[in-house]
Coordinates of C-alpha atoms and ligand atoms in Angstrom, one line a residue:
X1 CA -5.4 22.5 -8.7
X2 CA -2.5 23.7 -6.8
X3 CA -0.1 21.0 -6.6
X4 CA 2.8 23.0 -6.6
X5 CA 5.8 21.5 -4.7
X6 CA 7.0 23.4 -1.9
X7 CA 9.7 26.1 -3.3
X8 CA 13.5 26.0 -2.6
X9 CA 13.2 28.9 -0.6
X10 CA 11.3 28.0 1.6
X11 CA 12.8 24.8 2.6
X12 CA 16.1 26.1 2.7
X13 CA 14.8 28.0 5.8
X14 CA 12.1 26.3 7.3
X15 CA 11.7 22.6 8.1
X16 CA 7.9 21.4 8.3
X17 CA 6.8 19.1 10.7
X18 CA 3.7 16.7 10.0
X19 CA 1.9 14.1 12.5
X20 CA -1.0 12.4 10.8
X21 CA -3.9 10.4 12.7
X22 CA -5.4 7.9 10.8
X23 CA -8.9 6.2 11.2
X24 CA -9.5 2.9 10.2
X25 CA -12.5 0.6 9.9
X26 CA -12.5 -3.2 10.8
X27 CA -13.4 -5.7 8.8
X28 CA -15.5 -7.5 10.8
X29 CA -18.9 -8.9 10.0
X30 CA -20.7 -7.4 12.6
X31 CA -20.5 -3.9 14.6
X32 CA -18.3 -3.0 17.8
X33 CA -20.8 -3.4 20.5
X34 CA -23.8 -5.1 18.8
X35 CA -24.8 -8.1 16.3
X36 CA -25.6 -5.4 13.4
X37 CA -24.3 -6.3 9.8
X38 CA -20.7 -4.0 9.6
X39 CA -21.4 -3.3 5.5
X40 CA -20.9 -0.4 3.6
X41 CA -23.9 0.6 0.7
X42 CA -27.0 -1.0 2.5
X43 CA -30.1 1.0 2.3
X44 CA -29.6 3.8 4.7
X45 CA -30.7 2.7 8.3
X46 CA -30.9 -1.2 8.3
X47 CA -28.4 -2.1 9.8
X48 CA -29.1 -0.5 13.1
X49 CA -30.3 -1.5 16.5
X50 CA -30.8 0.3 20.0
X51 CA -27.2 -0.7 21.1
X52 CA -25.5 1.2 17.8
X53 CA -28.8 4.2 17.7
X54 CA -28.2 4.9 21.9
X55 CA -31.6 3.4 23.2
X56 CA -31.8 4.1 26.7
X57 CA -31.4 0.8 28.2
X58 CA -29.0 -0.7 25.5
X59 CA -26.0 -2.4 26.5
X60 CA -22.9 -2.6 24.6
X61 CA -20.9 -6.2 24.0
X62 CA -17.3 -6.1 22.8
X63 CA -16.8 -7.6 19.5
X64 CA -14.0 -10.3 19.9
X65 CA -13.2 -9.9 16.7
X66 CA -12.3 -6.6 16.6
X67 CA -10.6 -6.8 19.3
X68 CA -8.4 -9.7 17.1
X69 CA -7.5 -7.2 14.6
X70 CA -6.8 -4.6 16.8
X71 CA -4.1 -6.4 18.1
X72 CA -3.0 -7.8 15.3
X73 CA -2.8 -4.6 13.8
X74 CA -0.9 -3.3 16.9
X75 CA 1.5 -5.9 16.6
X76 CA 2.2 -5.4 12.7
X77 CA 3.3 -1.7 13.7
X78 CA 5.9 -2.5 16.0
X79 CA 2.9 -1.4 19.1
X80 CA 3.5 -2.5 22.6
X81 CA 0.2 -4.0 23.2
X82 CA -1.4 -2.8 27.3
X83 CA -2.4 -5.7 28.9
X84 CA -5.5 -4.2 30.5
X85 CA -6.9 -1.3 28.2
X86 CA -10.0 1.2 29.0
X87 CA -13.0 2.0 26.8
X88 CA -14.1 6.0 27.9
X89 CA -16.9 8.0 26.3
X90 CA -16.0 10.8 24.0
X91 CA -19.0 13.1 24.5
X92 CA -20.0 15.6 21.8
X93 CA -23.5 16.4 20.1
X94 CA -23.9 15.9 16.4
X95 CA -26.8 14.8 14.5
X96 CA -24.9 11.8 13.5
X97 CA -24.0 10.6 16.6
X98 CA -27.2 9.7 18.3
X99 CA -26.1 8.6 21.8
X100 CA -24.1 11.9 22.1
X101 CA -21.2 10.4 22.9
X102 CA -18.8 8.0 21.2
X103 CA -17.0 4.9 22.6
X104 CA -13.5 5.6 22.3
X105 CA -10.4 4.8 24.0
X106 CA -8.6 7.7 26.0
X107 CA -5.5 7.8 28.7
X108 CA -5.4 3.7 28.8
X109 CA -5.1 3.0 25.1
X110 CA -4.7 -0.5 23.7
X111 CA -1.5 0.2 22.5
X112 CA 1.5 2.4 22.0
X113 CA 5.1 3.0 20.9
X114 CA 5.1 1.4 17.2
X115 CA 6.7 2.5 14.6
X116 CA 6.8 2.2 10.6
X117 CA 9.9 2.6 8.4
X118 CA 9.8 4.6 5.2
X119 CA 11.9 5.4 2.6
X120 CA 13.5 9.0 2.3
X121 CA 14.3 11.4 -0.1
X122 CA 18.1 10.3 0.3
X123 CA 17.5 6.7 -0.5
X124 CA 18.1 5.6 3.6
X125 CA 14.7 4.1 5.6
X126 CA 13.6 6.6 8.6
X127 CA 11.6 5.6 11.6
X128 CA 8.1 7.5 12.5
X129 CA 7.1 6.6 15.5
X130 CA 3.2 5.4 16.3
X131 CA 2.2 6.8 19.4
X132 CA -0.9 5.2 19.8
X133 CA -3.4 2.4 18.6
X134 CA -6.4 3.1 20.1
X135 CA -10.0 1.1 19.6
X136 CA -13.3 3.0 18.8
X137 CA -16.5 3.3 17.2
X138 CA -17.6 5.1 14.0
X139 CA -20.3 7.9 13.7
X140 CA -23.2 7.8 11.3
X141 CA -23.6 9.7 8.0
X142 CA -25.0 13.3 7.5
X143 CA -26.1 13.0 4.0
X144 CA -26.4 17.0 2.8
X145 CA -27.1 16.0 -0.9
X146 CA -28.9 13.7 -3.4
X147 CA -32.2 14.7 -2.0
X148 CA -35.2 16.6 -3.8
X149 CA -34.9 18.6 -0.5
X150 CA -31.3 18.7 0.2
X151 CA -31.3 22.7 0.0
X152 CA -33.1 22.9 2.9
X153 CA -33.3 19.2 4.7
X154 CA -30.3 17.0 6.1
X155 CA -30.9 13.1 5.8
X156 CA -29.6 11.2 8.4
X157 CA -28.2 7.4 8.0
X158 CA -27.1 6.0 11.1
X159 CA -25.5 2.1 9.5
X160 CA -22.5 3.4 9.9
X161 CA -23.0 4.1 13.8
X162 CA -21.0 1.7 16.3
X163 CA -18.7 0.4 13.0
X164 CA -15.3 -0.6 14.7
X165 CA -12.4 1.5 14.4
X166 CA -8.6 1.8 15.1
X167 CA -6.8 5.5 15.0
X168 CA -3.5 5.3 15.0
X169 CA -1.7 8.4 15.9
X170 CA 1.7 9.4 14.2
X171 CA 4.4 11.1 16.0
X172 CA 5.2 14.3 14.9
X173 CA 8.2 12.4 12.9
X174 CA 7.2 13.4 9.4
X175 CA 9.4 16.3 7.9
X176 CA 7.7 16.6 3.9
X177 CA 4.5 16.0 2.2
X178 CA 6.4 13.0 0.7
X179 CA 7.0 11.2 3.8
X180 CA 3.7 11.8 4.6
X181 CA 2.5 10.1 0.9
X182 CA 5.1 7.4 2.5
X183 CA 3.9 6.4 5.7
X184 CA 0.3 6.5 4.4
X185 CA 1.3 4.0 1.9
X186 CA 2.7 1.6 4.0
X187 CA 0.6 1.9 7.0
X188 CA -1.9 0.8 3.9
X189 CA 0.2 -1.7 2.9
X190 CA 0.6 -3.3 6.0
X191 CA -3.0 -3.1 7.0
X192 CA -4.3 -4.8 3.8
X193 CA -1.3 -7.6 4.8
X194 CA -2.4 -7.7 7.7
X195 CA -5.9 -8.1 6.6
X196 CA -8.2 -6.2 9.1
X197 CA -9.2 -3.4 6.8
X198 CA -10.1 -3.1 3.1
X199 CA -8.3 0.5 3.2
X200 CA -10.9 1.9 0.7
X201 CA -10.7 5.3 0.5
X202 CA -14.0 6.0 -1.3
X203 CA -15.6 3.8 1.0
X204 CA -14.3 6.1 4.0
X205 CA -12.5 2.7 5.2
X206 CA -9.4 4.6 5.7
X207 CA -9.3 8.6 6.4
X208 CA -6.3 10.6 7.6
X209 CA -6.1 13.9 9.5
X210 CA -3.1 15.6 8.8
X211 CA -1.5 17.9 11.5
X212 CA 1.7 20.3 10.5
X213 CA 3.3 23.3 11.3
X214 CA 6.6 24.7 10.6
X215 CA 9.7 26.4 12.3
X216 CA 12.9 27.9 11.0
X217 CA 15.5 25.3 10.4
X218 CA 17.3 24.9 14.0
X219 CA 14.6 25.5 16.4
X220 CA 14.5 23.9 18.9
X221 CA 10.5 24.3 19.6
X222 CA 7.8 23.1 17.4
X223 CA 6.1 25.8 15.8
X224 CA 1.9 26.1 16.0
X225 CA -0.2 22.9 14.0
X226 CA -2.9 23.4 11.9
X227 CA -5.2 20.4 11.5
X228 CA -6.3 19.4 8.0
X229 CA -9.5 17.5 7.7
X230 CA -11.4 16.2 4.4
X231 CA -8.8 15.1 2.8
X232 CA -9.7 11.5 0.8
X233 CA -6.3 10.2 -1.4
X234 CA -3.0 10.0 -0.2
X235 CA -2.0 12.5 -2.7
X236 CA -4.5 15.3 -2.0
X237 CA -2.9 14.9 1.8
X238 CA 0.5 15.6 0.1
X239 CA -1.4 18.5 -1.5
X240 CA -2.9 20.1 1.0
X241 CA 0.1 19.8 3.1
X242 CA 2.8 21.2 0.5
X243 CA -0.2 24.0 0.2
X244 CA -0.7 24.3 3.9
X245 CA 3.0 24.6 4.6
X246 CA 3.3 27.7 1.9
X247 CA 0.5 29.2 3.3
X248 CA 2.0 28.9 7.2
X249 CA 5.6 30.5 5.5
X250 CA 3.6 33.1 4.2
X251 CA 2.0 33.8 7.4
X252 CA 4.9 34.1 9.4
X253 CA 7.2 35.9 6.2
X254 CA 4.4 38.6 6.5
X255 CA 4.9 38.9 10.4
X256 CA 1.5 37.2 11.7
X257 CA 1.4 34.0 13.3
X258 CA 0.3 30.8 12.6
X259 CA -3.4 29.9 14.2
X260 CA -3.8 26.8 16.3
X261 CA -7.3 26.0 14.3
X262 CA -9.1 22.9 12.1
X263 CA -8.9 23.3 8.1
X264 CA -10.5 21.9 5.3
X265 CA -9.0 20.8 2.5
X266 CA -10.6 22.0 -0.5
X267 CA -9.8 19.7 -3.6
X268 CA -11.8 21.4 -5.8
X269 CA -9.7 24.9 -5.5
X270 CA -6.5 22.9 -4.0
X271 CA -6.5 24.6 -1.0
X272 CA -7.6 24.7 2.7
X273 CA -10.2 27.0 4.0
X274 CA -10.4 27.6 8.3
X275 CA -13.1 25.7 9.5
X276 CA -12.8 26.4 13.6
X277 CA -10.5 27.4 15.8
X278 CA -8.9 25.6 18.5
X279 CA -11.1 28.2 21.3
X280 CA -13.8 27.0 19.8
X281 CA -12.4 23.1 19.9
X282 CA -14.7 20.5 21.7
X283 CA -13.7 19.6 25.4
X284 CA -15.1 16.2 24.9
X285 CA -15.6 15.2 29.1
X286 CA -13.9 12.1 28.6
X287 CA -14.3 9.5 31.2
X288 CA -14.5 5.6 31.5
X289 CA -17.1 4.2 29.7
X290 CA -19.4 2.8 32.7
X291 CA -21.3 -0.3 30.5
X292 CA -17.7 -2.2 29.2
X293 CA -15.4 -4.1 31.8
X294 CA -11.6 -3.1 30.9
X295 CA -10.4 -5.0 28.2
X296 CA -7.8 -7.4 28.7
X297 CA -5.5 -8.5 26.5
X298 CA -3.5 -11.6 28.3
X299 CA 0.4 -12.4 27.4
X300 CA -1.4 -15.9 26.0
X301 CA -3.2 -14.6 23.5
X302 CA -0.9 -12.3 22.5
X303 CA 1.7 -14.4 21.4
X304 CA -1.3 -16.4 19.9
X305 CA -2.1 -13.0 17.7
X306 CA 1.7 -12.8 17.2
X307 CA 1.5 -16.6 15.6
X308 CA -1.2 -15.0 13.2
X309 CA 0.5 -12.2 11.8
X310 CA 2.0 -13.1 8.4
X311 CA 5.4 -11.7 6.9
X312 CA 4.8 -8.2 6.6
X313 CA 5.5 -6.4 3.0
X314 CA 9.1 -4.7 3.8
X315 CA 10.3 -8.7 5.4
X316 CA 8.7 -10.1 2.5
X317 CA 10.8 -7.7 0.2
X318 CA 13.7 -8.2 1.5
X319 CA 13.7 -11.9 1.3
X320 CA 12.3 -11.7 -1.9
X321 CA 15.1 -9.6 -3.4
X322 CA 17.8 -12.2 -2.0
X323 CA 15.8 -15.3 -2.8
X324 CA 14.9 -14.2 -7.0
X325 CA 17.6 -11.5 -7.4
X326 CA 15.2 -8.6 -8.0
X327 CA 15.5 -4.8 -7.6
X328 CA 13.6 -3.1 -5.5
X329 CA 11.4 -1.6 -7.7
X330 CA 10.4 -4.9 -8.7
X331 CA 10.0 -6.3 -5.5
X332 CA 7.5 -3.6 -5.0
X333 CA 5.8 -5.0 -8.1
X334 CA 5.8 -8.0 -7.0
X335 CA 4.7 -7.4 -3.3
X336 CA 2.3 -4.8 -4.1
X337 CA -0.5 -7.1 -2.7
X338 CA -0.7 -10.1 -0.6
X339 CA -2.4 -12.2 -2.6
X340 CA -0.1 -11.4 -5.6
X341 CA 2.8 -12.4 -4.1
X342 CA 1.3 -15.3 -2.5
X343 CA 0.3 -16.7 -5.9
X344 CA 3.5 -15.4 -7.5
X345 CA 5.5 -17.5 -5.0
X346 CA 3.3 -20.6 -4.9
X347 CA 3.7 -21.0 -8.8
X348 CA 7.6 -20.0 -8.7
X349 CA 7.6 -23.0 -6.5
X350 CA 6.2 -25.2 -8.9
X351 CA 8.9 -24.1 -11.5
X352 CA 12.9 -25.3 -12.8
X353 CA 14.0 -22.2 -11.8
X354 CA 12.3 -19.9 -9.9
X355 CA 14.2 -16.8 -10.9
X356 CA 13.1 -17.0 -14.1
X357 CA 9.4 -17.3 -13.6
X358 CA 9.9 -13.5 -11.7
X359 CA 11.8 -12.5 -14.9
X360 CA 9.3 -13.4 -17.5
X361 CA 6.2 -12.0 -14.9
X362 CA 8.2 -9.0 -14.7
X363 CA 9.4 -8.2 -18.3
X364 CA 6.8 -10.0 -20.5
X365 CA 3.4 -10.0 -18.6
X366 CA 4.2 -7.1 -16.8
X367 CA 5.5 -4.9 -19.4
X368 CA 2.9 -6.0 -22.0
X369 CA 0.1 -4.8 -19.5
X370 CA 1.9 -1.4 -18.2
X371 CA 2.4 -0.5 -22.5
X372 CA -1.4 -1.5 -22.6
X373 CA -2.3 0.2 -19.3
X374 CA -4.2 -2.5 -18.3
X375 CA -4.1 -4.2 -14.3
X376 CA -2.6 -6.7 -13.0
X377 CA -6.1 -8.5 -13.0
X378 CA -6.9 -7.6 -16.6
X379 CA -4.0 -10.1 -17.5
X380 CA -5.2 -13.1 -19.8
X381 CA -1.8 -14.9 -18.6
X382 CA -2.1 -16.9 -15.8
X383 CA 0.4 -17.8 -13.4
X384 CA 0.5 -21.5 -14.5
X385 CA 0.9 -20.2 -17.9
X386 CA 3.8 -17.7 -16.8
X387 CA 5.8 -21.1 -15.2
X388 CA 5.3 -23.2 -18.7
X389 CA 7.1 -20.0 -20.3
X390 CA 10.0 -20.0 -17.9
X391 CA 10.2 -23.8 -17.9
X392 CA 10.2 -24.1 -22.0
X393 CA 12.6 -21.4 -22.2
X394 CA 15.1 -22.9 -19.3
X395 CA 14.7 -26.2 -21.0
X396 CA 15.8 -24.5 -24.1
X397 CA 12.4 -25.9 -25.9
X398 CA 11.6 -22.5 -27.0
X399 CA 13.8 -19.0 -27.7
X400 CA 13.2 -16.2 -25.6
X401 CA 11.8 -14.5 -29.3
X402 CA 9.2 -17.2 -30.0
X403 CA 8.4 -16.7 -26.0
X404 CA 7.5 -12.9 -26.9
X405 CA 6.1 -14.1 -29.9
X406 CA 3.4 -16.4 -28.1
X407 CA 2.6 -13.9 -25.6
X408 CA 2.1 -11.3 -28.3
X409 CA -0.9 -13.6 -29.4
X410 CA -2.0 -14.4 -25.6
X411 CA -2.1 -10.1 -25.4
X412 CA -3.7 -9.6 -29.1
X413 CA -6.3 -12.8 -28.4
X414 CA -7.1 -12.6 -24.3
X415 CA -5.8 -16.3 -24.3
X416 CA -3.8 -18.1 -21.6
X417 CA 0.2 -19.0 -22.5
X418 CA -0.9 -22.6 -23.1
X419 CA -2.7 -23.0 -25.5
X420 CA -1.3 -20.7 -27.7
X421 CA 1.5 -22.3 -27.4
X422 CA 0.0 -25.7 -28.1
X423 CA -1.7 -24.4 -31.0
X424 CA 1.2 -22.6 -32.2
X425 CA 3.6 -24.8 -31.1
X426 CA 7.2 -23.1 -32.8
X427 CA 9.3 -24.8 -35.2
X428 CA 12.7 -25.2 -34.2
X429 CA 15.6 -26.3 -35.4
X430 CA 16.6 -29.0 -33.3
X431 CA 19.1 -30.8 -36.5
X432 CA 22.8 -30.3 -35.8
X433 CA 24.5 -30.2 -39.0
X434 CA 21.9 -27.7 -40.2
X435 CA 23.0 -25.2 -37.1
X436 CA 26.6 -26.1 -37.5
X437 CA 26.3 -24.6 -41.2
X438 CA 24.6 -21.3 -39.7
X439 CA 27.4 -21.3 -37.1
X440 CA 30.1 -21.2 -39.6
X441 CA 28.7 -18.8 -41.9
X442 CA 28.3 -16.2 -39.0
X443 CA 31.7 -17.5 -38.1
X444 CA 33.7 -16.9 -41.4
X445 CA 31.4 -13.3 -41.8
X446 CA 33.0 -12.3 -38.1
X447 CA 36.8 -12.7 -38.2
X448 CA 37.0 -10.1 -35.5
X449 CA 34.6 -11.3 -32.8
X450 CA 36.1 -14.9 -33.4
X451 CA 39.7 -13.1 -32.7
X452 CA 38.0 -12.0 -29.2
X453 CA 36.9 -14.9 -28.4
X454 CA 40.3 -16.2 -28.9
X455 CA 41.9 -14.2 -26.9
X456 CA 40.1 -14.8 -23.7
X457 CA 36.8 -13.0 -24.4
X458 CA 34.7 -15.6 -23.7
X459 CA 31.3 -13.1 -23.4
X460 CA 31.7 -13.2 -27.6
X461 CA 29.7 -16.5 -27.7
X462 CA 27.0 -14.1 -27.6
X463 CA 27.0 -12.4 -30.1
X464 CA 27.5 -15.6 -32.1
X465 CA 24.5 -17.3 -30.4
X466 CA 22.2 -13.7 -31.2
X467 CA 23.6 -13.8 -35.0
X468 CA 22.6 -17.2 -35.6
X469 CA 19.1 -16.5 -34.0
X470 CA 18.4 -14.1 -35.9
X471 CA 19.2 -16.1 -39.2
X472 CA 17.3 -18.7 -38.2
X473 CA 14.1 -16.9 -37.3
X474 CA 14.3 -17.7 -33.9
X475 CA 14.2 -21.3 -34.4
X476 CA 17.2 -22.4 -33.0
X477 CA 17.2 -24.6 -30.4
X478 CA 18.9 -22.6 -28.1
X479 CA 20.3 -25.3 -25.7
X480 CA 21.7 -26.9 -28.7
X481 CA 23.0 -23.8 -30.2
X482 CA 25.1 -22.8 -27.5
X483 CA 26.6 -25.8 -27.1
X484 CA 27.4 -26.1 -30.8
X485 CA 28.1 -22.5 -30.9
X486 CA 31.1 -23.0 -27.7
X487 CA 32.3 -25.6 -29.2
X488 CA 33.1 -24.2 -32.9
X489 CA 34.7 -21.5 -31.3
X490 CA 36.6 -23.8 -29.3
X491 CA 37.9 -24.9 -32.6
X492 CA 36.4 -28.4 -32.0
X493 CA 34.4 -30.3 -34.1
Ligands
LIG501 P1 -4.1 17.6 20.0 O1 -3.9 17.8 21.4 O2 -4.4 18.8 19.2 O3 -4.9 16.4 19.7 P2 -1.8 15.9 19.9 O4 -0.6 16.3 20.6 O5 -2.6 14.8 20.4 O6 -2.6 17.2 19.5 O7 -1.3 15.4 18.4 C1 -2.1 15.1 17.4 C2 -1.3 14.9 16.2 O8 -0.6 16.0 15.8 C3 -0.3 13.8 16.3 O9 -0.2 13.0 15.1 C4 1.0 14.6 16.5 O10 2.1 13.9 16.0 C5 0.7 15.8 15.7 N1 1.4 17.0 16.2 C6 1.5 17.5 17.5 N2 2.2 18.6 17.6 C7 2.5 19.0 16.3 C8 3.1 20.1 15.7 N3 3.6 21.1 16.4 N4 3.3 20.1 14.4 C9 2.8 19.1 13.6 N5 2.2 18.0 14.1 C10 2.0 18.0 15.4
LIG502 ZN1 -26.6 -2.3 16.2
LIG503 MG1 -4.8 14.5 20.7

């Protein structure tokens, strides 16, 4: 596969610029326009009815529903939201679209003017604009394989027909393959926070059409797009764009120019292949969609979506970094679903100290599964057991080495924290004058460090702490031991 990143050269004189249109099913229960189940892997063609297969006579009813999660959706991107949108028919013929026309949204779209910020290359966050949200309605399926007589038949499974859709519509904002990985995975992110779309890939949930072109650094004008189509994982978009950006230098290097035209991404050979040409483009008649009233969308229930929408992952970073002192990496990690963090947060809650509960996710659950490459949801910890960890240790009822210890066991066994812990619950050496002896043997073997402490370098008691630790196995009581440890260096008794 051709993966290869875009080379110096090139970039040093030509900047690339990328707009990307994404398609995104609802999760609703039902379809669109009719009552039929919205489910993907049914038996081809049950769930369909003369509204979704373009009866004559049918009538199509909007789905409140997905009019909810349009909005809501709208709203999460930063969207101005049009009070009183217009459904228009899309026409085309295709086997897979029985009516012959789809019911789209064209010059009155539900929404437009959003925006979604993403990280760039130099560390700072850079807008891309959203210039539209748009409702619609899926196509059916042309199924060209996994039949006796797919060499010379195409099946046909319409479920899939009248499944509700938003597209979203970048501006041409994007200037590298990695912001285009970027905004993907946030628009993602935000959607699955959101909760209107399952975002599976696989499952066709989620598609992106990725437009680009490029121009010589300074130009003013953009140069001609290409369209690339067929591309299913975010990082076979940043493929085929570093690969369609090469091959659009190359063109223009070699004195042609660049063809306005649809391409298809090839993963297989990791490259795109023309499929048509813009002269041969649909012209797709649009006009108002005769059977639906205009859909309005009143300031009331608006700000009643607004209410709905919960804290959106880049808020809910930020606030978490301030609120359990994390880095950003780990508020990624600890944000990277919805549900996660909501039952991360609910059991820090519970917890002495919240801060810790984070730290012993992070570095002891979460380390122990990325060394195993196991998932989040192949942990045997639970949460609960993660905040008895924390608490024990920030009562100073177990070291942070008999910690490890127990969740070595809870990795090796598949057991929860607890009972391990009960089971195994670790000596320690809670009797004074047995620690004070440690303490002065570790004292009278470290002149030097004592010396620093004396002289106003107060961190020492560290080291003194870790020494007699490790003597005792780890079965110190560590509250105990650091007060006994401070106060032998303070010379007390
Ligand atoms: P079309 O008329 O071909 O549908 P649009 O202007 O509607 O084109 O834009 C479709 C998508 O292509 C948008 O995401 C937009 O940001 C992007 N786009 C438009 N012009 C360019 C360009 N010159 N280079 C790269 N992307 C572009
Ligand atoms: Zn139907
Ligand atoms: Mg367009």
């Amino acid at each position: 596969m051709a993966t290869a990143a875009i080379s110096p050269e090139v970039l040093a004189k030509y900047e690339p610029v990328i707009g990307l249109e994404v398609h995104v099913q609802l999760l609703t229960a039902t379809k669109a326009f009719c009552g039929c189940a919205n489910r993907f892997g049914s038996e081809p063609n049950t769930n369909i009815c003369p509204v979704c297969l373009g009866l004559p006579g049918a009538l199509p009813v909007l789905n409140e529903k997905a009019v909810e999660y349009a909005v809501l959706a709208a709203l999460a991107l930063n969207c101005e939201v049009r009070e009183r949108s217009i459904f228009a028919r899309k026409n085309y013929f295709y086997p897979d679209l029985p009516k012959g026309y789809q019911i789209s949204q064209y010059d009155k779209p539900l929404a437009e003017h959003g925006w979604i910020e993403i990280p760039t290359a130099n560390g700072s966050m850079k807008r891309i604009g959203i210039t539209r949200l748009h409702m619609e309605e899926d196509a059916g399926k042309s199924l060209h394989e996994g039949f006796a007589d797919s060499a010379t038949r195409t099946y046909l499974d319409l479920n899939r027909c009248g499944t509700p859709l938003i597209e979203i519509v970048s501006e041409p904002d994007i200037r590298t393959p990695d912001e285009a990985f970027e905004y993907l995975t946030r628009l993602k992110e935000i959607l699955l926070y959101t909760g209107v779309s399952d975002c599976n890939m696989e499952e066709g949930s989620l598609r992106c059409d990725a437009n680009v072109s490029v121009r010589l650094k300074g130009a003013e004008r953009f140069g001609t797009k290409a369209e690339v189509k067929n591309v299913n994982s975010f990082k076979f978009i940043r493929a085929a764009l570093e690969y369609e950006i090469e091959r659009q230098v190359e063109v223009i290097e070699s004195g042609g120019r660049v063809a306005q035209e649809t391409r298809l991404w090839n993963a297989n050979e990791g490259r795109t292949f023309s499929m048509r040409s813009k002269e041969q483009a649909h012209d797709y008649r649009y006009f108002p969609e005769p059977d639906l009233p205009p859909l309005i969308v009143s300031p009331q229930i608006l700000s009643e979506s607004r209410k709905k929408l919960p804290e959106l992952p880049e808020a809910r970073r930020k606030r978490m970094i301030a609120e359990y002192e994390l880095s950003a990496q780990d508020a990624r990690t600890l944000t990277a679903s919805r549900d996660f963090a909501d039952r991360f947060e609910a059991a820090a809650k519970t917890a002495r100290n919240p801060r810790r509960v984070a730290n012993v996710l992070l570095s002891e659950v979460g380390g122990r599964l990325k060394a195993l490459g196991l998932e989040q949801e192949q942990t045997p910890v639970s949460m609960a057991g993660i905040v008895l960890a924390a608490d024990l240790l920030d009562a100073g009822m177990i070291s942070s080495k008999q910690m490890k210890q127990i969740f070595d066991v809870c990795f090796e066994t598949g057991e929860d924290f607890k009972p391990v812990y009960e089971r195994e619950k670790p000596e320690q050496i809670t009797d004074a004058s047995a620690l004070e002896k440690m303490i002065d043997d570790v004292i009278a073997a470290n002149p030097k460090q004592v010396e620093q402490y004396r002289a106003g370098k107060k961190t020492v008691a560290g080291f003194f702490v870790g020494q007699v630790m490790r003597a005792s196995k780890g079965q110190a009581n560590p509250a105990l031991l650091n007060e006994l440890v401070a106060k032998k260096l303070e010379g007390g008794e």
